[in-house]
mmCIF file of C-alpha atoms in Angstrom:
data_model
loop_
_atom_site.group_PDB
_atom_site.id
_atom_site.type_symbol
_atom_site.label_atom_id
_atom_site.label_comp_id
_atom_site.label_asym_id
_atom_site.label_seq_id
_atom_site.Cartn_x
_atom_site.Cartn_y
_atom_site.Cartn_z
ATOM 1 C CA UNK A 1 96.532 -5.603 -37.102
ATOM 2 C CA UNK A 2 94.248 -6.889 -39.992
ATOM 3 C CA UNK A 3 91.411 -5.005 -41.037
ATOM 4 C CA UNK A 4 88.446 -6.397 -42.902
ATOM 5 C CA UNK A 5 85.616 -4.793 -44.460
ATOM 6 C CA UNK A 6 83.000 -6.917 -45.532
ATOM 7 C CA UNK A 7 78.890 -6.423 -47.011
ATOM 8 C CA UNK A 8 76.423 -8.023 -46.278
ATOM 9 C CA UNK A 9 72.689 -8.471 -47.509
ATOM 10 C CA UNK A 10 69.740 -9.857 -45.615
ATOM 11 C CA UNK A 11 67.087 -11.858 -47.252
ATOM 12 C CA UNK A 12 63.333 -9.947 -46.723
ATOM 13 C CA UNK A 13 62.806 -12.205 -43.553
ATOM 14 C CA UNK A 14 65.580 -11.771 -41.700
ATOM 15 C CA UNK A 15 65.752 -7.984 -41.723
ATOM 16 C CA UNK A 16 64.757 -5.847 -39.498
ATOM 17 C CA UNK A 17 61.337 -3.393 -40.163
ATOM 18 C CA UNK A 18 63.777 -0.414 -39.641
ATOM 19 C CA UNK A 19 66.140 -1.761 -42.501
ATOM 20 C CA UNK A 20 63.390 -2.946 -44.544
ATOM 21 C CA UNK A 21 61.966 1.116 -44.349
ATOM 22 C CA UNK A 22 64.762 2.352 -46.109
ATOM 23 C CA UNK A 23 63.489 0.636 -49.239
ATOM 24 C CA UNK A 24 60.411 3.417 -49.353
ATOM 25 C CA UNK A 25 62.913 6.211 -49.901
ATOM 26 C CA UNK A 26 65.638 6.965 -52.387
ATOM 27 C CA UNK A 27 69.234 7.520 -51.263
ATOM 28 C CA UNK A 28 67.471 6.460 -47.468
ATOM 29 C CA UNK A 29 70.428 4.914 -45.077
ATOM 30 C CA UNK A 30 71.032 4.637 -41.433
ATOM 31 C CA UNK A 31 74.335 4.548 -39.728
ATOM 32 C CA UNK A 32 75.040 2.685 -36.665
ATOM 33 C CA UNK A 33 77.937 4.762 -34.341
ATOM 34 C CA UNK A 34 78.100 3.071 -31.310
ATOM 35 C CA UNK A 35 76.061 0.302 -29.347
ATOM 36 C CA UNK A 36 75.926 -1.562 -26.378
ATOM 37 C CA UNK A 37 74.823 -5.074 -24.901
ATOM 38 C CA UNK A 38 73.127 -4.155 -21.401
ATOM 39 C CA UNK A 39 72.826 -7.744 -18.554
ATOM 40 C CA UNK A 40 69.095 -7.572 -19.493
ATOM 41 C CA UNK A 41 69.542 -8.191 -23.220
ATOM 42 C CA UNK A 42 68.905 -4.793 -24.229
ATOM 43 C CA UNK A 43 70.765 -3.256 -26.990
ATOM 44 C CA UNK A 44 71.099 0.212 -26.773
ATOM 45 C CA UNK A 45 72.281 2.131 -30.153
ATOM 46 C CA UNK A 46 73.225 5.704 -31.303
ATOM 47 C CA UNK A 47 72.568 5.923 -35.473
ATOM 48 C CA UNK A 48 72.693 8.752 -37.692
ATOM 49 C CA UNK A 49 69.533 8.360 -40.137
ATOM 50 C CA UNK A 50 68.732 9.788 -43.784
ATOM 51 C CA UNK A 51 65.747 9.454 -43.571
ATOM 52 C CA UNK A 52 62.331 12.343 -43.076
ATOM 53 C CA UNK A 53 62.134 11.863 -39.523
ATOM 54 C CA UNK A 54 58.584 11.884 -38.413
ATOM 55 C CA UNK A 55 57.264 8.960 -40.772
ATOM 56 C CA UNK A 56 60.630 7.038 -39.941
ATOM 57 C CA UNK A 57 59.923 7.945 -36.348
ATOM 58 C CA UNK A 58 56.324 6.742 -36.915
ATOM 59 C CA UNK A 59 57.232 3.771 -37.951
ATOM 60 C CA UNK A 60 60.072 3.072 -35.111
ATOM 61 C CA UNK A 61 56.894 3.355 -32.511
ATOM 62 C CA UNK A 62 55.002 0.684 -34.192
ATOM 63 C CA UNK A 63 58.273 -2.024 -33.338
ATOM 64 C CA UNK A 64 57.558 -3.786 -30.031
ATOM 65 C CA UNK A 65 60.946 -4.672 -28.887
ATOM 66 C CA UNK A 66 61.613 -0.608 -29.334
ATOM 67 C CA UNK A 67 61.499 0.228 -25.129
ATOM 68 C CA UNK A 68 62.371 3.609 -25.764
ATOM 69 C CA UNK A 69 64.760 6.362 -28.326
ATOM 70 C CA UNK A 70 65.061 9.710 -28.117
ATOM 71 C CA UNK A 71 66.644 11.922 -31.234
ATOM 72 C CA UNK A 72 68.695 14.576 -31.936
ATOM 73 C CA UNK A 73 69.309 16.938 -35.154
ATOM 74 C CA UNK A 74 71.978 16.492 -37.747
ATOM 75 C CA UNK A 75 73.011 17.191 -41.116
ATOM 76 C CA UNK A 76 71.472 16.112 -44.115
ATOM 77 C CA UNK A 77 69.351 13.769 -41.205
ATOM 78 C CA UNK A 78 69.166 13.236 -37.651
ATOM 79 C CA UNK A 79 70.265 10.977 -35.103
ATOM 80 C CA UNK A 80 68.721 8.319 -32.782
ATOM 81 C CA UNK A 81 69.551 6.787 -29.586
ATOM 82 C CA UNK A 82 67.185 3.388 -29.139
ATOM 83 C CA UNK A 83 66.779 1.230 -26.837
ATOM 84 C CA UNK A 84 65.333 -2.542 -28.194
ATOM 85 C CA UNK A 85 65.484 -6.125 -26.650
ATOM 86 C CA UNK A 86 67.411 -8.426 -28.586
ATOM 87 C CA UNK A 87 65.652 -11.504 -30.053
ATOM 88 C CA UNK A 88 65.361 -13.648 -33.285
ATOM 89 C CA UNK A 89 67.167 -12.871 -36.125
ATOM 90 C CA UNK A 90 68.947 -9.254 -34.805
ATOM 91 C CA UNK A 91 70.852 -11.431 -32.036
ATOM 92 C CA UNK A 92 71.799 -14.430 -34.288
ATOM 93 C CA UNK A 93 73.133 -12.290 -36.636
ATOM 94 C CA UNK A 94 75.370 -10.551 -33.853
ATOM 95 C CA UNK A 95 76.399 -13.677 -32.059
ATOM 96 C CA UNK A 96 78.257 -14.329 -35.124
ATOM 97 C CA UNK A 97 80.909 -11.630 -33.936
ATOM 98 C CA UNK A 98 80.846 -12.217 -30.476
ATOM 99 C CA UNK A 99 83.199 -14.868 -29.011
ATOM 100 C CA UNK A 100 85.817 -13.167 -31.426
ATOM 101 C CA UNK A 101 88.764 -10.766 -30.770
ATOM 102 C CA UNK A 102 87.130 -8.540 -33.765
ATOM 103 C CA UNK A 103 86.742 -4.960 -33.014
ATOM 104 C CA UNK A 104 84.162 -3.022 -35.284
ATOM 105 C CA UNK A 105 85.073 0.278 -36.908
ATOM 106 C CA UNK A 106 82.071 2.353 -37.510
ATOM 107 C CA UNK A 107 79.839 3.029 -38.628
ATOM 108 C CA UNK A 108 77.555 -0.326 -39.658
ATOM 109 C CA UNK A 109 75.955 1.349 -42.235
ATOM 110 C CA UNK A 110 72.511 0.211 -43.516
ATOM 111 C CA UNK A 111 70.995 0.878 -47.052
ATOM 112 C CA UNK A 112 68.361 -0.122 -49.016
ATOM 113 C CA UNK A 113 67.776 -3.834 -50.522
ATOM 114 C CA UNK A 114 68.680 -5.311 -47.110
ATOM 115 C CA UNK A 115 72.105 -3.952 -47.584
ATOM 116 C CA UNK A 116 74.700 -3.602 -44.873
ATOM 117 C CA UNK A 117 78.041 -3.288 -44.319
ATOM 118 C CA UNK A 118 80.700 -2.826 -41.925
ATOM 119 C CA UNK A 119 84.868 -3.358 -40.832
ATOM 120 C CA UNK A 120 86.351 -5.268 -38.483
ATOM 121 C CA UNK A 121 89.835 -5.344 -37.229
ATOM 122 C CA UNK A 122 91.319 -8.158 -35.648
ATOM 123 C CA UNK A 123 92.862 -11.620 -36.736
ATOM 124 C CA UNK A 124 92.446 -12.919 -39.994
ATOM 125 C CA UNK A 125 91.772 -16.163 -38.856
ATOM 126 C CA UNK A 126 89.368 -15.951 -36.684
ATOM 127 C CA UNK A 127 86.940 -14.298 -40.077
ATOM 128 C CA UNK A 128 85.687 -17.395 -41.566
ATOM 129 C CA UNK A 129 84.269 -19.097 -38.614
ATOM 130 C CA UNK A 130 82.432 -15.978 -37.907
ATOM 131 C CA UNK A 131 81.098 -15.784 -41.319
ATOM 132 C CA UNK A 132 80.451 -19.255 -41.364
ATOM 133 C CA UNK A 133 78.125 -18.438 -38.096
ATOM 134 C CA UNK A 134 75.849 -15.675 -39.768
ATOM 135 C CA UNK A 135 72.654 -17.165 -40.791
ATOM 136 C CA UNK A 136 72.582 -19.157 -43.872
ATOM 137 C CA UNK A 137 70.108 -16.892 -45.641
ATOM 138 C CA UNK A 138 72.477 -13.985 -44.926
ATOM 139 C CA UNK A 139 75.337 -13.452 -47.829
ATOM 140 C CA UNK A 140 78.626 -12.286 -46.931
ATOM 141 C CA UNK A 141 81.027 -11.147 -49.166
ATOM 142 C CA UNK A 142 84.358 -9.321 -48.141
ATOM 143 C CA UNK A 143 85.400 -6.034 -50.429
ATOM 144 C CA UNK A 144 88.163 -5.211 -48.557
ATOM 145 C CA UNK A 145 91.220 -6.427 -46.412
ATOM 146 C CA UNK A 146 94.333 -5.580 -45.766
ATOM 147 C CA UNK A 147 96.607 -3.500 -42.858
ATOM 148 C CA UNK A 148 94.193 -1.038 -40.619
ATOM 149 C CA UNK A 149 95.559 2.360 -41.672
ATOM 150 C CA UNK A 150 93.509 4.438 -39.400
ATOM 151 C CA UNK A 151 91.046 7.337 -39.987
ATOM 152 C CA UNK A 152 92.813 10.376 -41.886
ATOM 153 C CA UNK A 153 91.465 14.004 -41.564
ATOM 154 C CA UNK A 154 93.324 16.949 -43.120
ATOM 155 C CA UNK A 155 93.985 19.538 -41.059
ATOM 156 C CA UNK A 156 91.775 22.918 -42.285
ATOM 157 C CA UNK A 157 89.434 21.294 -44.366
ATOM 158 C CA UNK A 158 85.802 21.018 -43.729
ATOM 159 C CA UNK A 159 84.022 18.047 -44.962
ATOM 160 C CA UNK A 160 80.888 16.364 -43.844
ATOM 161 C CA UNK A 161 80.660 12.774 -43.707
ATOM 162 C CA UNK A 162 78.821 12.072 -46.702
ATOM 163 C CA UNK A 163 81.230 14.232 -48.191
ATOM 164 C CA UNK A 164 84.184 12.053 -46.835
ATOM 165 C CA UNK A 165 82.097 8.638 -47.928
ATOM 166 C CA UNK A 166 81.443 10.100 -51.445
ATOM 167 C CA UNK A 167 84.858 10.534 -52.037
ATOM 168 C CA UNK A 168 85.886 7.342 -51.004
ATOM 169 C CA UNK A 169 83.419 5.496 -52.805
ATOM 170 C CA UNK A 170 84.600 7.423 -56.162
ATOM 171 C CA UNK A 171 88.247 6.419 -55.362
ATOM 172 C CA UNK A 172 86.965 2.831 -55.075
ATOM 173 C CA UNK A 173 85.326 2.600 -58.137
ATOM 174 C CA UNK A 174 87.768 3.922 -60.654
ATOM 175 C CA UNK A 175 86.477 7.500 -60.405
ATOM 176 C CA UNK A 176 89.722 8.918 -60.052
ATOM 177 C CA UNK A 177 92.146 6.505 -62.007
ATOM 178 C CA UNK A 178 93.836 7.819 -64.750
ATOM 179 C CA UNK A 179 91.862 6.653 -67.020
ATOM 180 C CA UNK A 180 88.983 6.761 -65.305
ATOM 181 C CA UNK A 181 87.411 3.204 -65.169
ATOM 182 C CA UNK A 182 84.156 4.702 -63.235
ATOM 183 C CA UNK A 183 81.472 7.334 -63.416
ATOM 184 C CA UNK A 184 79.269 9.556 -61.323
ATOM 185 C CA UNK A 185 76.882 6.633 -61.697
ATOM 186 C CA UNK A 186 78.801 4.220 -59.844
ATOM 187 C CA UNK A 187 79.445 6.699 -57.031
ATOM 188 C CA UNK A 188 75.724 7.334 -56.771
ATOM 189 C CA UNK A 189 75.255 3.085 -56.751
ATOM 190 C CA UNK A 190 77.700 3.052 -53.785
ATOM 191 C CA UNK A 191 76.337 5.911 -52.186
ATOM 192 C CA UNK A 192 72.762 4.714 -53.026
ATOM 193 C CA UNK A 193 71.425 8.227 -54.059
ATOM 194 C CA UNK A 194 70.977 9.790 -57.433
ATOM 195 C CA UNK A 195 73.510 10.559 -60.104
ATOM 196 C CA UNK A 196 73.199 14.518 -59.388
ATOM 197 C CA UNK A 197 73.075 13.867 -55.080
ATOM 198 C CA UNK A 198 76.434 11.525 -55.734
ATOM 199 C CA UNK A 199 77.615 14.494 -58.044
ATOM 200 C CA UNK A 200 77.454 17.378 -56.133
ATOM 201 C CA UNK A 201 78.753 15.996 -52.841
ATOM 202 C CA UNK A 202 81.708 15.291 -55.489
ATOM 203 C CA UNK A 203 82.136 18.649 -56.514
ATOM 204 C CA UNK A 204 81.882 20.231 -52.632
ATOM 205 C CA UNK A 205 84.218 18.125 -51.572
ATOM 206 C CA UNK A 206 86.891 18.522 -54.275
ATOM 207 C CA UNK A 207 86.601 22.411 -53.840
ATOM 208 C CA UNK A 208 87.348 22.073 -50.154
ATOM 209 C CA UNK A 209 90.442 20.293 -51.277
ATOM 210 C CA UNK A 210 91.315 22.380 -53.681
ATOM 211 C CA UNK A 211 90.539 25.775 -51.880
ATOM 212 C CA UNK A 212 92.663 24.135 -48.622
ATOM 213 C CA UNK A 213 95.670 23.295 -50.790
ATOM 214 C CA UNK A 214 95.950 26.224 -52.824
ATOM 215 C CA UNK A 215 95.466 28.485 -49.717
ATOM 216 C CA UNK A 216 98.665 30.740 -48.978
#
């Protein structure tokens, strides 16, 4: 089982006004955890935003093909269950993936710049004819692949997401190689926050680590 992690970044046009919001903030995302197609050609979501939530709810209520969403509270954001018809350049982007045998792995996480990114796991050779079906203006450019290994949590330590993604993101870009080929900096790029946001989710999460494997 193959598993392929690739990013992606939508010209202005072909995003969607949600996505396009995040550009107003710094360190702004949205995470997509689960969806589904309904008959009717609804697509009903669940995301975790960071992101204030009235003016980003505001602005979800001016979207037409938004039928519904309710919200719930979270950390460091909240989350959002919508409901939206599918049309124009949402549903050619997702038809891409879907006479495949690719599962996603969430979460499809959106940033700002038209940003997003996402894995898949299935069979290798199915990937470039469905990248060869996302919209021309779309570009498409795999970071990762290799074996699916599975989400790994360690037992007794408590880590929050971001916490989780900030350390991966410094392990990707050198952060941790001895030497060190990358800097708080290039975790913050990744995480697309600030320097001192990317920096002290760094520092939480190594003392967790720590604290859990020096506990007797």
């Amino acid at each position: 089982m193959r598993y392929v992690h690739v990013q992606f970044r939508f010209p202005p046009e072909f995003r969607h006004p949600m996505h396009a919001y995040l550009d107003e903030g710094e360190g702004w995302r949205s995470e997509l955890l689960t969806w589904r197609r309904l008959p009717d050609r609804t697509l009903v979501t669940l995301f975790r935003v960071t992101a204030p939530r009235e003016p980003y709810l505001d602005r979800l209520r001016a979207i037409d093909p938004i039928d519904r969403f309710e919200t719930a509270p979270g950390d460091d954001g909240f989350y959002l269950k919508a409901h939206e018809r599918l049309g124009g350049p949402l549903e050619s982007f997702l038809a891409a993936f879907t006479d495949t045998d690719f599962l996603s792995v969430p979460p499809v996480v959106y940033r700002s710049g038209g940003r997003l990114s996402f894995g898949v796991v299935g069979p290798p050779g199915q990937l470039r004819g469905a990248l060869e079906s996302v919209p021309d203006p779309i570009d498409a450019d795999i970071d990762r692949l290799g074996p699916y290994a599975g989400g790994r949590r360690l037992a007794g330590v408590d880590l929050t997401d971001r916490q989780r993604e900030a350390l991966r993101a410094a392990r990707r870009v050198g952060y941790y190689d001895v030497p060190r080929t990358g800097a708080v900096a290039d975790v913050a790029a990744e995480l697309d926050c600030s320097s001192s946001t990317a920096g002290a989710h760094l520092r939480k999460a190594e003392a967790a680590l720590v604290d859990a494997f020096l506990a007797e």
